[in-house]
Short mmCIF file of C-alpha atoms and ligand atoms in Angstrom, two decimals:
data_model
loop_
_atom_site.label_atom_id
_atom_site.label_comp_id
_atom_site.label_asym_id
_atom_site.label_seq_id
_atom_site.Cartn_x
_atom_site.Cartn_y
_atom_site.Cartn_z
CA MET A 953 -17.41 24.28 -2.52
CA THR A 954 -18.62 22.23 -5.79
CA THR A 955 -15.88 19.66 -7.42
CA THR A 956 -15.06 21.86 -10.14
CA ALA A 957 -13.62 24.69 -8.24
CA PRO A 958 -9.69 24.32 -7.44
CA ARG A 959 -8.69 22.85 -4.17
CA LEU A 960 -6.22 25.06 -1.99
CA LEU A 961 -3.49 23.18 -0.61
CA GLN A 962 -0.15 23.50 1.17
CA VAL A 963 3.37 22.00 0.78
CA ARG A 964 4.13 19.64 3.27
CA ARG A 965 7.42 19.34 2.13
CA SER A 966 9.60 19.01 -0.89
CA VAL A 967 12.20 16.57 -1.89
CA ARG A 968 15.34 16.92 -4.79
CA ILE A 969 14.66 13.35 -6.55
CA THR A 970 17.35 14.19 -9.11
CA PRO A 971 19.54 17.51 -9.48
CA ARG A 972 17.04 19.11 -11.69
CA MET A 973 13.86 17.31 -10.45
CA VAL A 974 11.82 18.93 -7.59
CA ARG A 975 9.08 16.58 -5.53
CA VAL A 976 6.61 18.67 -4.16
CA THR A 977 4.41 16.84 -1.48
CA LEU A 978 0.87 18.86 -1.09
CA HIS A 979 -1.78 18.23 1.78
CA GLY A 980 -5.10 20.16 3.21
CA ASP A 981 -8.28 19.93 3.99
CA GLU A 982 -9.34 20.49 0.80
CA LEU A 983 -7.79 17.20 -0.61
CA ALA A 984 -10.77 15.02 0.76
CA GLY A 985 -12.31 13.10 -2.31
CA PHE A 986 -9.55 14.14 -4.85
CA PRO A 987 -10.10 11.48 -7.46
CA GLY A 988 -6.51 11.11 -8.46
CA GLU A 989 -6.13 7.76 -8.91
CA GLY A 990 -4.98 6.20 -12.23
CA PRO A 991 -2.30 6.75 -15.41
CA ASP A 992 -1.56 10.21 -16.77
CA ARG A 993 -3.92 12.27 -14.62
CA ARG A 994 -3.30 15.94 -15.55
CA ILE A 995 -3.88 19.01 -13.36
CA LYS A 996 -3.94 22.92 -13.67
CA MET A 997 -2.26 24.39 -10.62
CA PHE A 998 -2.85 27.81 -9.87
CA PHE A 999 0.05 29.73 -8.23
CA PRO A 1000 0.08 32.68 -6.68
CA VAL A 1001 1.59 35.70 -8.56
CA ALA A 1002 4.25 38.61 -6.75
CA GLY A 1003 2.47 40.01 -3.24
CA GLN A 1004 0.27 37.04 -2.79
CA GLU A 1005 0.48 34.58 0.08
CA ARG A 1006 -2.58 32.33 -1.67
CA PRO A 1007 -3.53 31.98 -5.24
CA ALA A 1008 -6.91 33.70 -6.21
CA VAL A 1009 -8.90 30.52 -7.31
CA PRO A 1010 -12.11 30.88 -9.20
CA ARG A 1011 -15.22 29.68 -7.09
CA ALA A 1012 -17.52 27.33 -9.39
CA THR A 1013 -21.06 28.56 -10.28
CA SER A 1014 -23.90 27.49 -11.94
CA GLY A 1015 -23.01 30.55 -14.24
CA GLY A 1016 -19.49 29.35 -14.94
CA PRO A 1017 -16.18 30.15 -12.83
CA LEU A 1018 -16.50 33.56 -10.68
CA TRP A 1019 -13.11 34.73 -9.87
CA PRO A 1020 -12.76 37.01 -6.70
CA PRO A 1021 -13.24 40.55 -7.66
CA GLY A 1022 -10.09 42.57 -6.90
CA GLU A 1023 -7.68 39.87 -6.68
CA ALA A 1024 -4.59 39.49 -9.14
CA ARG A 1025 -5.29 36.20 -11.42
CA PRO A 1026 -2.74 33.39 -10.59
CA THR A 1027 -0.17 31.99 -13.08
CA ILE A 1028 -1.58 28.69 -14.36
CA ARG A 1029 0.16 25.53 -15.50
CA THR A 1030 -0.65 21.89 -16.36
CA TYR A 1031 1.17 19.14 -14.10
CA THR A 1032 0.77 15.36 -13.46
CA VAL A 1033 -0.40 13.91 -10.49
CA ARG A 1034 2.66 12.19 -9.49
CA ARG A 1035 1.26 9.82 -6.47
CA PHE A 1036 -1.90 10.48 -4.43
CA ASP A 1037 -2.37 8.53 -1.28
CA ALA A 1038 -5.86 9.34 0.22
CA GLY A 1039 -5.13 7.49 3.47
CA ALA A 1040 -1.91 9.87 4.03
CA GLY A 1041 -3.62 12.91 2.52
CA GLU A 1042 -0.99 13.28 0.23
CA LEU A 1043 -0.60 14.60 -3.42
CA ASP A 1044 3.21 14.65 -4.86
CA VAL A 1045 3.69 16.55 -7.65
CA ASP A 1046 7.27 16.36 -9.48
CA PHE A 1047 8.61 19.33 -11.24
CA VAL A 1048 11.63 19.91 -13.78
CA LEU A 1049 13.68 22.60 -12.82
CA HIS A 1050 14.07 23.71 -16.34
CA HIS A 1051 16.47 25.66 -18.24
CA GLY A 1052 13.56 28.46 -19.26
CA HIS A 1053 13.04 29.77 -15.88
CA GLY A 1054 9.27 29.91 -15.78
CA PRO A 1055 7.35 31.11 -12.75
CA ALA A 1056 5.85 27.22 -11.86
CA ALA A 1057 9.31 25.63 -11.78
CA ALA A 1058 10.81 28.59 -9.76
CA TRP A 1059 7.75 28.41 -7.36
CA ALA A 1060 8.42 24.42 -6.87
CA ARG A 1061 12.36 25.62 -6.45
CA ASP A 1062 11.61 27.94 -3.60
CA ALA A 1063 8.53 25.93 -2.47
CA GLU A 1064 8.68 25.75 1.67
CA PRO A 1065 6.09 24.00 3.97
CA GLY A 1066 3.26 25.94 4.43
CA ALA A 1067 3.20 27.40 0.77
CA TRP A 1068 -0.18 27.62 -0.86
CA VAL A 1069 -1.05 26.70 -4.12
CA GLY A 1070 -4.35 25.77 -6.07
CA VAL A 1071 -5.11 22.38 -7.72
CA SER A 1072 -7.71 21.41 -10.46
CA GLU A 1073 -9.95 18.12 -10.67
CA PRO A 1074 -7.56 15.65 -12.52
CA GLY A 1075 -8.11 14.96 -16.15
CA GLY A 1076 -7.08 12.25 -18.37
CA ARG A 1077 -8.22 9.98 -21.12
CA TYR A 1078 -5.42 6.98 -21.20
CA GLU A 1079 -6.18 3.75 -20.32
CA PRO A 1080 -3.70 0.57 -21.21
CA ASP A 1081 -5.29 -1.23 -24.01
CA GLY A 1082 -5.62 -4.82 -22.64
CA ALA A 1083 -5.75 -6.10 -26.21
CA ALA A 1084 -2.56 -4.58 -27.41
CA GLN A 1085 0.36 -6.77 -28.23
CA HIS A 1086 3.03 -4.31 -27.36
CA HIS A 1087 3.31 -0.84 -25.60
CA LEU A 1088 5.49 2.17 -26.58
CA VAL A 1089 6.29 4.82 -23.87
CA ILE A 1090 8.05 7.89 -25.30
CA GLY A 1091 8.96 11.30 -22.96
CA ASP A 1092 11.05 13.95 -22.00
CA GLU A 1093 11.85 14.47 -18.20
CA THR A 1094 8.69 16.76 -18.09
CA ALA A 1095 6.92 13.42 -19.17
CA LEU A 1096 8.55 11.37 -16.25
CA PRO A 1097 5.64 11.88 -13.59
CA ALA A 1098 2.98 10.50 -16.16
CA VAL A 1099 5.63 7.76 -17.53
CA ALA A 1100 5.95 6.35 -14.15
CA THR A 1101 2.14 5.98 -13.74
CA VAL A 1102 1.83 4.66 -17.20
CA LEU A 1103 4.18 2.30 -16.94
CA ASP A 1104 2.77 1.33 -13.65
CA ALA A 1105 -0.67 0.31 -15.03
CA LEU A 1106 0.68 -1.64 -18.11
CA PRO A 1107 -0.57 -5.26 -18.22
CA ARG A 1108 2.58 -7.30 -16.94
CA GLY A 1109 3.11 -10.13 -19.54
CA VAL A 1110 2.91 -7.80 -22.62
CA PRO A 1111 6.34 -6.32 -23.93
CA ALA A 1112 6.60 -2.87 -23.47
CA HIS A 1113 9.27 -0.51 -24.36
CA ALA A 1114 10.17 3.23 -23.08
CA TYR A 1115 12.30 5.81 -24.62
CA LEU A 1116 12.90 8.35 -22.35
CA GLU A 1117 15.12 11.59 -22.79
CA VAL A 1118 16.85 13.39 -20.07
CA GLU A 1119 19.63 15.88 -19.68
CA ASP A 1120 22.24 13.37 -18.37
CA ALA A 1121 22.48 9.82 -16.56
CA GLY A 1122 21.97 11.91 -13.19
CA GLU A 1123 18.41 12.59 -14.14
CA GLU A 1124 17.31 9.25 -14.75
CA GLN A 1125 14.96 7.61 -12.09
CA GLU A 1126 13.75 4.22 -10.91
CA LEU A 1127 10.52 3.36 -12.70
CA PRO A 1128 7.58 0.85 -11.97
CA GLY A 1129 6.65 -1.85 -13.90
CA ASN A 1130 8.56 -4.40 -16.36
CA ALA A 1131 9.00 -2.23 -19.46
CA GLU A 1132 12.55 -2.27 -20.92
CA ILE A 1133 13.92 1.19 -20.56
CA HIS A 1134 16.20 3.22 -23.10
CA TRP A 1135 17.62 6.15 -21.49
CA VAL A 1136 18.57 8.82 -24.08
CA HIS A 1137 20.92 11.82 -22.86
CA ARG A 1138 20.34 14.97 -24.43
CA GLY A 1139 23.45 16.92 -23.50
CA ASP A 1140 23.99 20.04 -25.25
CA ARG A 1141 21.62 18.96 -28.20
CA PRO A 1142 18.38 20.48 -28.92
CA PRO A 1143 15.44 19.20 -26.94
CA GLY A 1144 13.81 16.36 -28.86
CA GLU A 1145 16.08 15.56 -31.18
CA PRO A 1146 18.04 12.53 -29.53
CA LEU A 1147 14.81 11.13 -28.60
CA ALA A 1148 13.34 11.18 -32.24
CA GLU A 1149 16.81 9.71 -33.61
CA ALA A 1150 16.40 6.96 -30.83
CA VAL A 1151 12.76 6.11 -31.49
CA ARG A 1152 13.22 6.04 -35.47
CA ALA A 1153 16.44 3.85 -34.96
CA ALA A 1154 14.47 1.39 -32.48
CA GLU A 1155 13.31 -1.97 -33.25
CA LEU A 1156 10.00 -2.66 -32.24
CA PRO A 1157 7.71 -5.73 -31.49
CA ARG A 1158 5.50 -6.72 -34.46
CA GLY A 1159 1.78 -6.60 -33.89
CA ARG A 1160 -0.55 -4.33 -33.08
CA GLY A 1161 0.87 -1.71 -30.41
CA GLN A 1162 -0.46 0.98 -28.44
CA ALA A 1163 1.62 4.21 -27.80
CA TRP A 1164 1.90 6.95 -25.22
CA LEU A 1165 3.91 10.25 -25.84
CA SER A 1166 4.56 13.55 -24.61
CA GLY A 1167 7.10 16.07 -24.15
CA GLU A 1168 8.53 19.18 -26.13
CA SER A 1169 5.61 19.71 -28.80
CA GLY A 1170 7.62 19.82 -31.83
CA CYS A 1171 9.17 16.39 -31.09
CA VAL A 1172 5.61 14.69 -29.90
CA LYS A 1173 4.39 16.05 -33.33
CA ASP A 1174 7.04 14.51 -35.31
CA LEU A 1175 7.29 11.36 -33.62
CA ARG A 1176 3.39 10.80 -33.62
CA LEU A 1177 3.49 11.37 -37.46
CA HIS A 1178 6.34 8.70 -37.68
CA LEU A 1179 4.39 6.02 -35.68
CA LEU A 1180 1.28 6.52 -37.65
CA GLY A 1181 3.07 6.78 -40.88
CA GLU A 1182 6.10 4.44 -40.66
CA ARG A 1183 5.32 2.07 -38.10
CA GLY A 1184 1.52 1.01 -38.31
CA PHE A 1185 0.20 2.33 -35.47
CA ASP A 1186 -3.60 2.87 -35.58
CA ARG A 1187 -4.67 6.42 -35.14
CA ARG A 1188 -6.54 5.50 -32.01
CA ALA A 1189 -3.67 3.70 -30.45
CA VAL A 1190 -1.59 6.42 -30.15
CA TYR A 1191 -2.21 9.10 -27.07
CA ALA A 1192 -0.09 11.91 -27.85
CA THR A 1193 0.28 15.44 -25.75
CA GLY A 1194 2.97 18.28 -26.41
CA TYR A 1195 3.73 19.41 -22.97
CA TRP A 1196 5.92 22.40 -23.81
CA ARG A 1197 7.19 24.34 -26.40
CA ALA A 1198 10.95 25.12 -26.92
CA ARG A 1199 11.79 28.56 -28.11
C1 FAD B 377 -0.63 17.43 -19.58
C2 FAD B 377 0.64 17.85 -18.96
C3 FAD B 377 1.33 17.46 -18.05
C4 FAD B 377 2.19 18.16 -17.39
N1 FAD B 377 3.52 17.48 -16.25
C5 FAD B 377 4.39 17.94 -15.75
C6 FAD B 377 4.90 17.47 -14.54
O1 FAD B 377 4.20 16.55 -13.99
N2 FAD B 377 6.38 17.71 -14.54
C7 FAD B 377 6.54 18.74 -14.99
O2 FAD B 377 8.17 19.48 -14.79
N3 FAD B 377 6.31 19.56 -15.95
C8 FAD B 377 5.17 19.28 -16.92
N4 FAD B 377 4.29 19.77 -18.07
C9 FAD B 377 5.05 20.54 -18.50
C10 FAD B 377 4.92 22.06 -17.83
O3 FAD B 377 3.50 22.31 -18.03
C11 FAD B 377 5.79 23.04 -18.74
O4 FAD B 377 7.01 22.72 -18.52
C12 FAD B 377 5.45 24.45 -18.14
O5 FAD B 377 5.66 25.16 -19.29
C13 FAD B 377 6.22 24.49 -17.06
O6 FAD B 377 5.79 26.12 -16.83
P1 FAD B 377 7.09 27.37 -16.05
O7 FAD B 377 6.27 28.63 -15.44
O8 FAD B 377 8.11 26.75 -15.28
O9 FAD B 377 7.55 27.65 -17.32
P2 FAD B 377 6.55 28.61 -18.59
O10 FAD B 377 6.61 30.21 -18.00
O11 FAD B 377 5.61 27.91 -19.36
O12 FAD B 377 7.99 29.01 -19.80
C14 FAD B 377 9.29 30.15 -19.65
C15 FAD B 377 10.20 29.45 -20.43
O13 FAD B 377 10.69 28.28 -20.13
C16 FAD B 377 10.47 27.24 -21.37
N5 FAD B 377 10.26 25.60 -20.97
C17 FAD B 377 9.38 25.63 -20.28
N6 FAD B 377 9.48 24.21 -19.87
C18 FAD B 377 10.58 23.76 -20.42
C19 FAD B 377 11.24 22.58 -20.25
N7 FAD B 377 10.63 21.32 -19.59
N8 FAD B 377 12.78 22.58 -20.58
C20 FAD B 377 13.33 23.49 -20.84
N9 FAD B 377 12.32 24.88 -21.43
C21 FAD B 377 11.16 24.70 -21.02
C22 FAD B 377 9.66 27.52 -22.35
O14 FAD B 377 9.59 27.51 -23.47
C23 FAD B 377 9.72 29.33 -22.30
O15 FAD B 377 10.43 29.62 -22.94
C24 FAD B 377 2.97 18.87 -18.37
C25 FAD B 377 2.45 19.91 -19.32
C26 FAD B 377 1.10 19.33 -19.68
C27 FAD B 377 0.54 19.99 -20.95
#
């Protein structure tokens, strides 16, 4: 296997960490050498489709990815490395059991020990800027796994604020680092609306800031423009990614 072929891993255990978030711990021989360290590491996950025990995954060849002939292609979605522990040989991925009922969320809800899934090499370019005078972290529940790794990586002693939208108080989580956390509860409102409102009303520290934001795509786009246009953030200091799209 070359380093760019997805690794086939198995579920070791799964735990509900809040009513609507499940942590799936993966393991397997192919996890050896996984470069999963660092904040905001994104992976493509390959889920088996109906009738398959293991997902079909491509082999990396010099001519590009080569799929096994005659096998149905997997469902592919993007997730975050919540924790990688090389010593324990474990990779944690936290899945939101969202109301949209997609195949990835359904797989995570039902994942039993031994279930197979494919995982790509991690990507992601975010690194905290050691010269920033304050940090701003914004996200919804799909972003919480990445937010946790970002908050953990921020320099201590520099002011940091996190604005995080979840459905209700039951979805709040313990987070690492020393940022001031502002939880925003969505309730029955459209996703992203309460978050955008809270960020617009926020009192932010003065000086050159760095921002990380992810969540519902429309909200991320809107807030990115707000940070650039009305809050004076430098374009290169705003790291924004739409994670999913409300329909
Ligand atoms: C870089 C990156 C990192 C990500 N990391 C994580 C992560 O660590 N954990 C995580 O849970 N998600 C994460 N996501 C988001 C995840 O990829 C999407 O939520 C994805 O659509 C889920 O796939 P699915 O098969 O469950 O649903 P899909 O088949 O993609 O969608 C089915 C329906 O559900 C709706 N839907 C999808 N997500 C949500 C949601 N959160 N709330 C309400 N409705 C939704 C869609 O609009 C659609 O109508 C990440 C996305 C990106 C781009």
